[in-house]
mmCIF file of C-alpha atoms in Angstrom:
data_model
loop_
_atom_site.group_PDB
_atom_site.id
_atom_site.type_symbol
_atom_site.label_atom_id
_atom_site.label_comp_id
_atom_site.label_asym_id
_atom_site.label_seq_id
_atom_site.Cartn_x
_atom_site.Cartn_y
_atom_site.Cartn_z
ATOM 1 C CA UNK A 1 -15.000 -17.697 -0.223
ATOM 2 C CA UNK A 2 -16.948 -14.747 1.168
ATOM 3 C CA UNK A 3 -20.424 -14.045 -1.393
ATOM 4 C CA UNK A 4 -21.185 -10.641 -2.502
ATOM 5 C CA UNK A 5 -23.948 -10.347 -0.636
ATOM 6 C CA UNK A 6 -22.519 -10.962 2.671
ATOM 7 C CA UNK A 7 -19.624 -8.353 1.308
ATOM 8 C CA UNK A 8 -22.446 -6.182 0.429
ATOM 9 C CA UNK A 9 -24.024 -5.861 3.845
ATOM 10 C CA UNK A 10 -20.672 -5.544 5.237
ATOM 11 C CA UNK A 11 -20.144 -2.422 3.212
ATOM 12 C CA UNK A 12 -23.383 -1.273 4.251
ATOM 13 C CA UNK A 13 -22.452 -1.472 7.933
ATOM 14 C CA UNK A 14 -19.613 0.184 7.187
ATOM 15 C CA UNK A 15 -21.057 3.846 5.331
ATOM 16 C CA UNK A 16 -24.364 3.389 7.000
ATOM 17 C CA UNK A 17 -23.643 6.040 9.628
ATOM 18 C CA UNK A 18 -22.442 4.239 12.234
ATOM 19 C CA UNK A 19 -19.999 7.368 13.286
ATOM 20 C CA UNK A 20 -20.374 10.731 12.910
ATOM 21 C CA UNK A 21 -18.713 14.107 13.809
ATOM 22 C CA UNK A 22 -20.561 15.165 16.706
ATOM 23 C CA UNK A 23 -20.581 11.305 18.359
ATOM 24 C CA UNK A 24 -16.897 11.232 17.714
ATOM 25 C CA UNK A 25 -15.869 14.449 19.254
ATOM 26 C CA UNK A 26 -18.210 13.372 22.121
ATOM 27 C CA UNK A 27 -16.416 9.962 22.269
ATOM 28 C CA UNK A 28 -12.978 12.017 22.505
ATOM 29 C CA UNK A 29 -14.367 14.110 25.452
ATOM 30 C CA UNK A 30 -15.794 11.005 27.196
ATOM 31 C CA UNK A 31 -12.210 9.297 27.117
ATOM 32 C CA UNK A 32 -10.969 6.193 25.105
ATOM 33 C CA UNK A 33 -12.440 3.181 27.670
ATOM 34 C CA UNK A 34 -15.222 2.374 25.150
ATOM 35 C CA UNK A 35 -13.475 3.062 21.956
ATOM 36 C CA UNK A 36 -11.301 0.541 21.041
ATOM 37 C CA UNK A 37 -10.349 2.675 17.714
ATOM 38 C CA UNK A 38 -8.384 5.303 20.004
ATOM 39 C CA UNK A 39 -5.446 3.496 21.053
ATOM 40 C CA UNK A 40 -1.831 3.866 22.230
ATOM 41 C CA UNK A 41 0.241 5.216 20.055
ATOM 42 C CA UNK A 42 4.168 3.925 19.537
ATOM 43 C CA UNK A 43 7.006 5.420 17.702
ATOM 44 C CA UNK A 44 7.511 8.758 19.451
ATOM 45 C CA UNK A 45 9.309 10.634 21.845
ATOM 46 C CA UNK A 46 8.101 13.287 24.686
ATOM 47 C CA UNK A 47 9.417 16.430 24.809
ATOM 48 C CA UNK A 48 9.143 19.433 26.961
ATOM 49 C CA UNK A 49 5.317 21.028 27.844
ATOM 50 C CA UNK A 50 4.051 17.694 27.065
ATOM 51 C CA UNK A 51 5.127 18.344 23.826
ATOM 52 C CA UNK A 52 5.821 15.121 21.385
ATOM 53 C CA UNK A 53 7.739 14.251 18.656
ATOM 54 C CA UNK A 54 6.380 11.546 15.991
ATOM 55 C CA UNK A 55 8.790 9.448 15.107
ATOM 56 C CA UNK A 56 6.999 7.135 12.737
ATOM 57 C CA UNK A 57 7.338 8.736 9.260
ATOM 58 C CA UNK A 58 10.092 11.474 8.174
ATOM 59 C CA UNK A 59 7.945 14.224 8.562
ATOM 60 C CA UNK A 60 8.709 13.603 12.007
ATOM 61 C CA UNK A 61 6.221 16.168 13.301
ATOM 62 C CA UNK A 62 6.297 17.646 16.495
ATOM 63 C CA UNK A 63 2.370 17.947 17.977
ATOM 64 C CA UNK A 64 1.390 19.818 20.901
ATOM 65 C CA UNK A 65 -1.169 19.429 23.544
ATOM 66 C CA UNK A 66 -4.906 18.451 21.847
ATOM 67 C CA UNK A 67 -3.574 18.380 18.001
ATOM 68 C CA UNK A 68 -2.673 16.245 16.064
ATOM 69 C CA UNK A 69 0.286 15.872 13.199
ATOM 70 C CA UNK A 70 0.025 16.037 9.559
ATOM 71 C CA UNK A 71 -1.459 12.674 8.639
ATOM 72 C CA UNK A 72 -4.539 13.750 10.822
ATOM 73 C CA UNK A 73 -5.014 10.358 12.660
ATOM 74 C CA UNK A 74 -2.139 10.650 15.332
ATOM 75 C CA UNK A 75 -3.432 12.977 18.190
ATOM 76 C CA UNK A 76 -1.270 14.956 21.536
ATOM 77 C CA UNK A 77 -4.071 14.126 23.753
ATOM 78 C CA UNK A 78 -2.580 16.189 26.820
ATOM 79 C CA UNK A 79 0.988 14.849 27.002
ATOM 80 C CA UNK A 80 -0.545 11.213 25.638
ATOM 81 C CA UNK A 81 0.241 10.110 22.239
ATOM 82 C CA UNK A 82 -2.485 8.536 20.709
ATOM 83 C CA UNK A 83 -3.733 6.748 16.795
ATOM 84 C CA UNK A 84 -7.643 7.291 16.548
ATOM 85 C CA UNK A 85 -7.379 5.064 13.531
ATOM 86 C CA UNK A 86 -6.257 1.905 15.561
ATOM 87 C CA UNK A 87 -9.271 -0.706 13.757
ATOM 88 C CA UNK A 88 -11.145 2.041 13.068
ATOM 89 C CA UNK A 89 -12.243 0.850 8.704
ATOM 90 C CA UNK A 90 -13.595 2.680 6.514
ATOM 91 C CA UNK A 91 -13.547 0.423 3.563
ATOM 92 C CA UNK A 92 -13.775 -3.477 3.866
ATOM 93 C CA UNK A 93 -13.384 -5.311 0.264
ATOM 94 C CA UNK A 94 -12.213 -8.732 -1.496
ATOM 95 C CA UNK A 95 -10.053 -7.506 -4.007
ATOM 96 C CA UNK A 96 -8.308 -9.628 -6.212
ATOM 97 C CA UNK A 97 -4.784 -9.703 -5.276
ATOM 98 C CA UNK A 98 -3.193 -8.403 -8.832
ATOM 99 C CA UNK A 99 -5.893 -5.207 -8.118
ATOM 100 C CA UNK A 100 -3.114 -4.223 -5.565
ATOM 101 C CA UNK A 101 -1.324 -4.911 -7.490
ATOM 102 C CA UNK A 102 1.022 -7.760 -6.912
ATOM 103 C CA UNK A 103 1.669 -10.121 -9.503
ATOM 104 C CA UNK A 104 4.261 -12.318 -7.284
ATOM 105 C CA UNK A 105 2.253 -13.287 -5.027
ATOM 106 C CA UNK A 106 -0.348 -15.800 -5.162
ATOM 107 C CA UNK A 107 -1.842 -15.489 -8.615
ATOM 108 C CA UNK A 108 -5.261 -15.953 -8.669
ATOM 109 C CA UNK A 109 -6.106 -15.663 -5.029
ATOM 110 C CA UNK A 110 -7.921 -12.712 -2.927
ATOM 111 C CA UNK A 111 -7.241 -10.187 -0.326
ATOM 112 C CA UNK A 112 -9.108 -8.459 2.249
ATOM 113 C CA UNK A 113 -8.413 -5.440 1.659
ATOM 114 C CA UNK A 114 -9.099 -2.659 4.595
ATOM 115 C CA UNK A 115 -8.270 1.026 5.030
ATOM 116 C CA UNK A 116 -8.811 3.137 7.810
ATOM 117 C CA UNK A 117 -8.536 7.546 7.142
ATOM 118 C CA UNK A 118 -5.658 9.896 6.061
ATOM 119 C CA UNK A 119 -2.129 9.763 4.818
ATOM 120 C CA UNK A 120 1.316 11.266 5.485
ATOM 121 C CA UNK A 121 1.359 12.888 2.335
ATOM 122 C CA UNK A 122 -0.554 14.497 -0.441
ATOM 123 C CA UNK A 123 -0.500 13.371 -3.720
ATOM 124 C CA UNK A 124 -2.121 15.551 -6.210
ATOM 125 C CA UNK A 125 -3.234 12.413 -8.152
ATOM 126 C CA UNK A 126 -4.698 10.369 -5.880
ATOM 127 C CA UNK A 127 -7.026 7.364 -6.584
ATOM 128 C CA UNK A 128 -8.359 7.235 -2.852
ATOM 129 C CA UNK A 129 -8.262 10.997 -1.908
ATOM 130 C CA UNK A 130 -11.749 10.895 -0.210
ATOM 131 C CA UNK A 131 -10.612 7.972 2.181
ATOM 132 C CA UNK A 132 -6.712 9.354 2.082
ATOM 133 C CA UNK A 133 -7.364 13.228 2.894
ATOM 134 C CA UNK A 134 -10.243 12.923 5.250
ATOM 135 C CA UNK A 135 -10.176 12.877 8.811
ATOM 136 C CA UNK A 136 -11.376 10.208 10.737
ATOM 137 C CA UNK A 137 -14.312 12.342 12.395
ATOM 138 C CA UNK A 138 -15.233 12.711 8.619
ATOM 139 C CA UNK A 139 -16.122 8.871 7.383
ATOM 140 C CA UNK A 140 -18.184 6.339 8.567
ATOM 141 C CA UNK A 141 -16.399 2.924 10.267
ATOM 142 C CA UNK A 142 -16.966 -0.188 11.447
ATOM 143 C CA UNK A 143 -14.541 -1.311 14.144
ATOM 144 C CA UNK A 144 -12.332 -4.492 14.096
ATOM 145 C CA UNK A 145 -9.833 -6.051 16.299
ATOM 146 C CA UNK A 146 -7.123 -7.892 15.030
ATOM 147 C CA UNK A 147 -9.055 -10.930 16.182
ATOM 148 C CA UNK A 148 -11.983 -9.987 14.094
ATOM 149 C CA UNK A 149 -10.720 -8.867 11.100
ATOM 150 C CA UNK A 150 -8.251 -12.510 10.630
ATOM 151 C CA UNK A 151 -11.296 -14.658 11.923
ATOM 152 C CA UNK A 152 -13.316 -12.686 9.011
ATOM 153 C CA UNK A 153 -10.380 -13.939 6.318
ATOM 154 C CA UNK A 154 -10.373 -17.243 7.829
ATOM 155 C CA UNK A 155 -14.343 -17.998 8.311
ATOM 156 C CA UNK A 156 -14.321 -17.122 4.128
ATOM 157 C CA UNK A 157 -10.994 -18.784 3.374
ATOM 158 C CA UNK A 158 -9.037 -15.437 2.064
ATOM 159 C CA UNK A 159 -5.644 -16.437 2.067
ATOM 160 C CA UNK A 160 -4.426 -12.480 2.687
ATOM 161 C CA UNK A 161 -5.281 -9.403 4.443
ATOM 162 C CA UNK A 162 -4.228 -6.031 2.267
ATOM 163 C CA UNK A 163 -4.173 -2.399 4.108
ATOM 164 C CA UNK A 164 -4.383 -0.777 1.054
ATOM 165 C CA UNK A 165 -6.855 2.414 -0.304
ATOM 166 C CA UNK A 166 -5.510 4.716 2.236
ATOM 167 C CA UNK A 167 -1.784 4.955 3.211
ATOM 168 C CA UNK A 168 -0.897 1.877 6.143
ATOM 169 C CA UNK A 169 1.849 3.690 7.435
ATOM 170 C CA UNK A 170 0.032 5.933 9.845
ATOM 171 C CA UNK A 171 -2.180 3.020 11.026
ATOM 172 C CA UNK A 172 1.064 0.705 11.971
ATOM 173 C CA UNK A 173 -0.514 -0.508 15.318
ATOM 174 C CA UNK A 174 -3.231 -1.906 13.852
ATOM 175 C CA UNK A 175 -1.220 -3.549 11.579
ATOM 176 C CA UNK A 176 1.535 -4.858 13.563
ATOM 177 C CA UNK A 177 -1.329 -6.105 15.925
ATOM 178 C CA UNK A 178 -3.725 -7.977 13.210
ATOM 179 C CA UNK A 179 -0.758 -9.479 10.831
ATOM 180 C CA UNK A 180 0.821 -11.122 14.060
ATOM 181 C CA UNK A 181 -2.611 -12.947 15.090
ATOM 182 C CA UNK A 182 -2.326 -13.963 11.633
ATOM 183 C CA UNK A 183 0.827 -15.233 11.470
ATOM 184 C CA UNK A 184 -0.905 -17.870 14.113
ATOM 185 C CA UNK A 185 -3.555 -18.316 11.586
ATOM 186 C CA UNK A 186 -2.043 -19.090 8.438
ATOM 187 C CA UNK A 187 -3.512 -15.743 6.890
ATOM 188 C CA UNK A 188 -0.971 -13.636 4.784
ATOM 189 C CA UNK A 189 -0.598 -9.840 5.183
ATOM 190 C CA UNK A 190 0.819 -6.988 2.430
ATOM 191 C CA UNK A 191 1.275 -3.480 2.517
ATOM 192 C CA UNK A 192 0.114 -1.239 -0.188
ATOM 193 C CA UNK A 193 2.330 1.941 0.932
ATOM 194 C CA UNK A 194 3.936 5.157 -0.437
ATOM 195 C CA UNK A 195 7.399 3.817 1.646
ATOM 196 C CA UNK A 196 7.254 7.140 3.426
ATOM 197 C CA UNK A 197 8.274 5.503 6.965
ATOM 198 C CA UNK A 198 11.165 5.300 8.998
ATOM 199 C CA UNK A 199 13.276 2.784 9.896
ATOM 200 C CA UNK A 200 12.442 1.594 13.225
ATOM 201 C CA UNK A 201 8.686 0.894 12.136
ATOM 202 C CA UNK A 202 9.469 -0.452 8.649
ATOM 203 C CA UNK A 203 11.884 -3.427 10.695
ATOM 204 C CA UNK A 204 8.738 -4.086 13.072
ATOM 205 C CA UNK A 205 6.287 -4.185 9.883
ATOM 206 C CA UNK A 206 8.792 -6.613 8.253
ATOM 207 C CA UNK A 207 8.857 -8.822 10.949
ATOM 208 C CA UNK A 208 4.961 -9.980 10.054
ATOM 209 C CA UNK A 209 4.193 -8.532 6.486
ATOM 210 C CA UNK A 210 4.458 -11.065 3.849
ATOM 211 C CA UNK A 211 5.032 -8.613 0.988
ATOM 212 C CA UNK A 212 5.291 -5.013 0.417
ATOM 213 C CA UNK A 213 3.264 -3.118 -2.574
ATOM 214 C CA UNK A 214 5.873 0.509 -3.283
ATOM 215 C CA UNK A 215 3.956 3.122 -5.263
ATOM 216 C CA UNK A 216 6.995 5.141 -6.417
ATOM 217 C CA UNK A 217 5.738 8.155 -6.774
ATOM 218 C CA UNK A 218 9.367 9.383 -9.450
ATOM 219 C CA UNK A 219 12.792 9.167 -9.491
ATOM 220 C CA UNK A 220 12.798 13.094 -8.802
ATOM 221 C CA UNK A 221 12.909 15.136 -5.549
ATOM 222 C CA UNK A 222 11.193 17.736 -7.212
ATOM 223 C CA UNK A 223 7.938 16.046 -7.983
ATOM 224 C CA UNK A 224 7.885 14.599 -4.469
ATOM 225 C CA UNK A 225 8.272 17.780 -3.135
ATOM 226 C CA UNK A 226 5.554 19.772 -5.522
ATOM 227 C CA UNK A 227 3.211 16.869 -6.250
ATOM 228 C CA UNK A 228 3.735 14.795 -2.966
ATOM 229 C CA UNK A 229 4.576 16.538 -0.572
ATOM 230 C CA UNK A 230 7.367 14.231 0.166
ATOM 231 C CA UNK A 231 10.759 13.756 -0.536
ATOM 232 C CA UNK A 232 12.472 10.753 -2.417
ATOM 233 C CA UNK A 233 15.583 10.049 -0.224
ATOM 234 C CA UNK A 234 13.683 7.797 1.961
ATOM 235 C CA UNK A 235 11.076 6.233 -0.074
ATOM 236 C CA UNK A 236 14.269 4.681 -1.954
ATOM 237 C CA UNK A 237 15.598 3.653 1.562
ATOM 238 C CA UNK A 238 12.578 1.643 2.137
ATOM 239 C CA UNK A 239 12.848 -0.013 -0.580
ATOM 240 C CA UNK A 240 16.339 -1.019 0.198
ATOM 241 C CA UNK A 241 15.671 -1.732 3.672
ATOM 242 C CA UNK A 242 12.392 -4.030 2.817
ATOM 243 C CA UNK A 243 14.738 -5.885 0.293
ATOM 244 C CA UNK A 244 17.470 -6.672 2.958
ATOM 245 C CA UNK A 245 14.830 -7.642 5.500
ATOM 246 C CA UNK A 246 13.636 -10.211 2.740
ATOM 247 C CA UNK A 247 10.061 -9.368 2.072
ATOM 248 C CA UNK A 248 8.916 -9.366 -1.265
ATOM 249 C CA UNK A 249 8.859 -6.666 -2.869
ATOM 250 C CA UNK A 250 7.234 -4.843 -5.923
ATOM 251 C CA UNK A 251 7.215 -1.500 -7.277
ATOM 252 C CA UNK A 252 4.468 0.876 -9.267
ATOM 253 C CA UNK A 253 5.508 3.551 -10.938
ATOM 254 C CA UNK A 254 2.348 5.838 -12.157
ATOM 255 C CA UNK A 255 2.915 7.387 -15.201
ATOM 256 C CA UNK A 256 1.637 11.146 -15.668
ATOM 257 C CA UNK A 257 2.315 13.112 -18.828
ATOM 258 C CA UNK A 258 4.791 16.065 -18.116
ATOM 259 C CA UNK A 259 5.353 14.969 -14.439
ATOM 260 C CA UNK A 260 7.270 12.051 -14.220
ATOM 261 C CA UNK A 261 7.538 10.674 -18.093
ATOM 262 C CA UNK A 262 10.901 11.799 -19.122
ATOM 263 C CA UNK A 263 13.079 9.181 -20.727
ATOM 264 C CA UNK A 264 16.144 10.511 -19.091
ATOM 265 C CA UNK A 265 14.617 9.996 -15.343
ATOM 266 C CA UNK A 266 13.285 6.355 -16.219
ATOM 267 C CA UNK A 267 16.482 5.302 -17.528
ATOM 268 C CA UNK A 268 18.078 6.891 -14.235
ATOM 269 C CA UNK A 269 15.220 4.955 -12.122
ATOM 270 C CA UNK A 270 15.837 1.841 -13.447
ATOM 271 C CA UNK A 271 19.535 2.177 -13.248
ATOM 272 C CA UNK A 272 18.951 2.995 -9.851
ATOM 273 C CA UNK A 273 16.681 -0.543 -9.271
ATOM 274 C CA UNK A 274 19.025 -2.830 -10.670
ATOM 275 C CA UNK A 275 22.151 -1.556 -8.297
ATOM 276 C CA UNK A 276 20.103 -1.370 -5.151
ATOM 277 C CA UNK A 277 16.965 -3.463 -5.356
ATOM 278 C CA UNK A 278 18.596 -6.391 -8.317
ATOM 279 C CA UNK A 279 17.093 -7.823 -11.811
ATOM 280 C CA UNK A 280 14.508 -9.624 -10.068
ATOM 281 C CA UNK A 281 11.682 -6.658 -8.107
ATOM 282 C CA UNK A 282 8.979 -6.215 -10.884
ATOM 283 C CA UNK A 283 7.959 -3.035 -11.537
ATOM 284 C CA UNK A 284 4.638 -2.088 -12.793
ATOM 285 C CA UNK A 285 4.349 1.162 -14.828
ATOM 286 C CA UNK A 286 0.538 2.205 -14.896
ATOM 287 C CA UNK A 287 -1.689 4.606 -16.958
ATOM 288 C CA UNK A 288 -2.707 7.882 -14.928
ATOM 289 C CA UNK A 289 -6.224 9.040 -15.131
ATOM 290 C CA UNK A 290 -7.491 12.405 -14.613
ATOM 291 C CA UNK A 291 -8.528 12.791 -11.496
ATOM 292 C CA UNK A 292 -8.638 14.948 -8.066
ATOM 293 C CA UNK A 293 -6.289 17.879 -8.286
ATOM 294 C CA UNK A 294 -4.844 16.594 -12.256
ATOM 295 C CA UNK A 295 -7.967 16.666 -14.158
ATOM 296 C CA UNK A 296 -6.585 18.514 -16.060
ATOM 297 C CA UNK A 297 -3.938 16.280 -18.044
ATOM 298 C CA UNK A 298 -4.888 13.834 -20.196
ATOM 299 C CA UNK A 299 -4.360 10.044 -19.592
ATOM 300 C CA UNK A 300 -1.121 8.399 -19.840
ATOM 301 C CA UNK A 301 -0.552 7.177 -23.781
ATOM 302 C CA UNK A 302 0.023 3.287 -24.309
ATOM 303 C CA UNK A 303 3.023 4.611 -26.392
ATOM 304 C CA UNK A 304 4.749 6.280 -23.731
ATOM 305 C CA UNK A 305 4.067 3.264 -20.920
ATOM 306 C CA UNK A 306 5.436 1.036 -23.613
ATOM 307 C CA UNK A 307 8.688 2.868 -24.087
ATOM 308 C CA UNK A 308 9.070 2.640 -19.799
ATOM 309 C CA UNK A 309 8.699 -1.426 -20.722
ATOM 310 C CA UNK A 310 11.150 -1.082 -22.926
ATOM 311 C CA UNK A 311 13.857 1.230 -20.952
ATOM 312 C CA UNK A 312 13.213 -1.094 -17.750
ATOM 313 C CA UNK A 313 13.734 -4.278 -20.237
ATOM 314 C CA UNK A 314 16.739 -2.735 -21.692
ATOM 315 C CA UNK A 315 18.160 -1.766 -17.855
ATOM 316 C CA UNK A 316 17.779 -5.628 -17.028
ATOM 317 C CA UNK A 317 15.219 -5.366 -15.252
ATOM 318 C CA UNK A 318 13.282 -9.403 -15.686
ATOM 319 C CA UNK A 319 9.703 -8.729 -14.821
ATOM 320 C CA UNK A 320 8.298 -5.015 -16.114
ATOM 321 C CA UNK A 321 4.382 -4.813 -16.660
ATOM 322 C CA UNK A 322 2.192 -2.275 -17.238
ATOM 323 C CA UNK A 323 -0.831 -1.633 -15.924
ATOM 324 C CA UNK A 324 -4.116 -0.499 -16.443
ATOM 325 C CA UNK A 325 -4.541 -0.829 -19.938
ATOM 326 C CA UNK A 326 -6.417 -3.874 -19.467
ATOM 327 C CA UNK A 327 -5.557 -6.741 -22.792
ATOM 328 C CA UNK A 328 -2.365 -5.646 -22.656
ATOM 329 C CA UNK A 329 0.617 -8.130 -23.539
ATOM 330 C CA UNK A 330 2.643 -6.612 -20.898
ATOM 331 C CA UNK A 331 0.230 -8.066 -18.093
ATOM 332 C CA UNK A 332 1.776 -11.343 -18.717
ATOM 333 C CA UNK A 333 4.647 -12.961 -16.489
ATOM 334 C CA UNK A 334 7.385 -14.058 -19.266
ATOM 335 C CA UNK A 335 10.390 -16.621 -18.133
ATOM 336 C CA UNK A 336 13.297 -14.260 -18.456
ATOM 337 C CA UNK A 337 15.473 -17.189 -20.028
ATOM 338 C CA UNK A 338 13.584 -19.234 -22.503
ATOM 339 C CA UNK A 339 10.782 -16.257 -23.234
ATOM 340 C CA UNK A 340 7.906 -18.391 -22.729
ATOM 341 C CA UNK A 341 4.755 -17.120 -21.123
ATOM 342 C CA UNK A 342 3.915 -18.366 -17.682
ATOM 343 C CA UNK A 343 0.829 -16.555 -16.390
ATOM 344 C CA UNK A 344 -1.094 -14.928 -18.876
ATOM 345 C CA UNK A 345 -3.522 -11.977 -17.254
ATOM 346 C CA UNK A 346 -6.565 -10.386 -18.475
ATOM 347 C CA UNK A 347 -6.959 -7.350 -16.108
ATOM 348 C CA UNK A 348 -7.293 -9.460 -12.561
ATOM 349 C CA UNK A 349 -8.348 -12.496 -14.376
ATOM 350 C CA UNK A 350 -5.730 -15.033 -14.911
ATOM 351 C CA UNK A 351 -6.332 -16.914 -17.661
ATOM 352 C CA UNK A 352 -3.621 -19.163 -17.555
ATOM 353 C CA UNK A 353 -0.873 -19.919 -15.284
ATOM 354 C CA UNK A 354 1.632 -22.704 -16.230
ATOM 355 C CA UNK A 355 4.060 -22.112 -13.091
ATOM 356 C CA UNK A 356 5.287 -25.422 -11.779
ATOM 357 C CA UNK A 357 6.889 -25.092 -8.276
ATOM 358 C CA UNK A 358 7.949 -21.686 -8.791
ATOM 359 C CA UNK A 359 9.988 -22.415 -12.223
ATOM 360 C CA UNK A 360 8.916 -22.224 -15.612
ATOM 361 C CA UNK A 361 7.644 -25.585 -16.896
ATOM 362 C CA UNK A 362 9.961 -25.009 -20.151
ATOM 363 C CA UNK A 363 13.533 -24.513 -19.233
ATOM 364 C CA UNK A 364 12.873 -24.863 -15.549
ATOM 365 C CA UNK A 365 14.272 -21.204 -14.435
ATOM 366 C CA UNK A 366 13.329 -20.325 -10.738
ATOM 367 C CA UNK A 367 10.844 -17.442 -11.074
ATOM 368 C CA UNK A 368 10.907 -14.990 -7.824
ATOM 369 C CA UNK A 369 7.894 -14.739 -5.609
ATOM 370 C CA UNK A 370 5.085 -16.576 -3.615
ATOM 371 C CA UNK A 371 3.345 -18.898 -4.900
ATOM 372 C CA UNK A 372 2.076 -20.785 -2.206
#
């Protein structure tokens, strides 16, 4: 297992200057033969006056000559589409994996979790704004190949990489890239995503992702569209389309008082889960926290998260948790048939974990996930 300290100086390296506005913009002018980070861009299509059209995410934007589209990282560089996120990481950790979090998978074990600069959309509650709504010119890196970053998870035995922190989506590439060397490697790789992709990327992200982390933002096209800047139709195809493809799955549904807390659109959410998704995706309902453009509400009441518990529970949905409110019973994994408790959490600690084989040691029910 990696130490601290080694994680330490690795942090170090990666915020102790090592890029900076003026040498990137000089590194753009100078071309892309020396910077591994800019890199070949795929999911698009040229139009006319070497217009192009990106056709990774549904904002589908169409960028012009020297700009770039709305996640920031994705640049027209004179008719040539390229990502000038492609290894490019701005944040190098070893997270637990239930941090993510995914409580399916691997219980007990790490990730390595990397991020790289900017998103396709903009959440006015985000954890990770000053990674997620920066440009790359704007943070510090260290570069990694795929090679690099899955010989760093195998030289400290992490079973997973996690692109996590900032949104994965617009740094597919990299990701399609690194999880396939892994694959070879016997290292596991998960999304931590918004779902705001299309189709064609999603199937070639499938192909080598072992799971898939949703944060749904609401079951409501009018908070995607005022606090997201999204839309909901094809966040809820993602899900559907990771389920078919087979990839595990979980869901997080942040809770913010008078946003997204109504009874009637939780019932509607979780009817919605059971006749597209099934019984068997948890879902994770976590406490908001003031922060970035919310400060201004106050945090998400215990009361209220456990009344989501109880409307998912009541739906038939089998594993509902919620989420940070650290101590709390609802951290636990519970057999859906006999009741009994099978891993027992304390924040990202488990304290005890009694699965045998995948099935509860009691009545011997098969519980859904990874466990090995």
């Amino acid at each position: 297992m990696i130490s601290r300290r080694e994680f330490c100086e690795l942090s170090v390296k990666c915020f102790a200057g090592i890029a900076s506005s003026r040498l990137f913009i000089n590194q753009l002018n100078a071309g892309n033969q020396n910077y591994p980070y800019i890199h070949d861009a795929r999911y698009f299509k040229k139009l006319d006056n070497q217009k192009i059209q990106c056709e990774l995410c549904p904002k589908t934007c169409i960028v012009i000559p020297n700009r770039r589209g709305y996640c920031g990282v994705r640049e027209n560089q004179n008719g040539k589409y390229q990502t000038l996120v492609y290894g490019r990481l701005t944040a190098i950790n070893n997270d637990p994996i239930e941090k993510k979090p995914l409580f399916h998978f691997l219980p007990g074990s790490t990730a390595l979790s990397v991020s790289t600069s900017g998103c396709n959309v903009k959440c006015k509650f985000c954890q990770n704004w000053n990674l997620a709504q920066s440009k790359p010119e704007d943070l510090n890196f260290s570069y990694l190949s795929p090679e690099q970053l899955v010989a760093m998870a195998t030289r400290y035995s992490i079973p997973t990489i996690a692109y996590t922190y900032n949104e994965p989506t617009i740094f597919t590439e990299y990701i399609i890239d690194t999880a396939t060397v892994g694959q070879e490697q016997d290292v596991r790789n998960v999304n931590i995503s918004n779902g705001y992709i299309n189709k064609a990327p999603l199937r070639d992200l499938c192909k080598v992702l072992d799971a898939i982390k949703i944060d749904f933002k609401a079951y409501s096209e009018e908070f995607y569209r005022d606090i997201v800047a999204g839309s909901l139709n094809p966040v809820l195809d993602t899900m559907v389309e990771i389920k078919s493809q087979g990839v595990w799955l979980e869901m997080v549904n942040l809770i913010i008082p008078t946003l997204n807390d109504k009874r009637s659109e939780l019932e509607q959410m979780c009817k919605w889960i059971i006749a597209n998704l099934g019984a068997d995706v948890p879902i994770h309902f976590t406490r908001f926290h003031p922060q970035y453009l919310l400060k201004n509400l106050p945090p998400t009441s215990v009361n209220t998260l456990d009344t989501a518990y109880k409307i998912a529970k009541d739906a038939g949905i089998n594993y509902v948790y919620v989420g940070n409110v650290p101590g709390h019973i609802h951290e636990n994994t519970v057999c859906p048939n006999c009741g009994s408790d099978l891993i027992v959490r304390k924040g990202y600690h488990i304290v005890t974990n009694r699965l045998k084989n995948g099935k509860c040691p009691d009545c011997a029910t098969i519980i859904p996930g990874i466990w090995a």
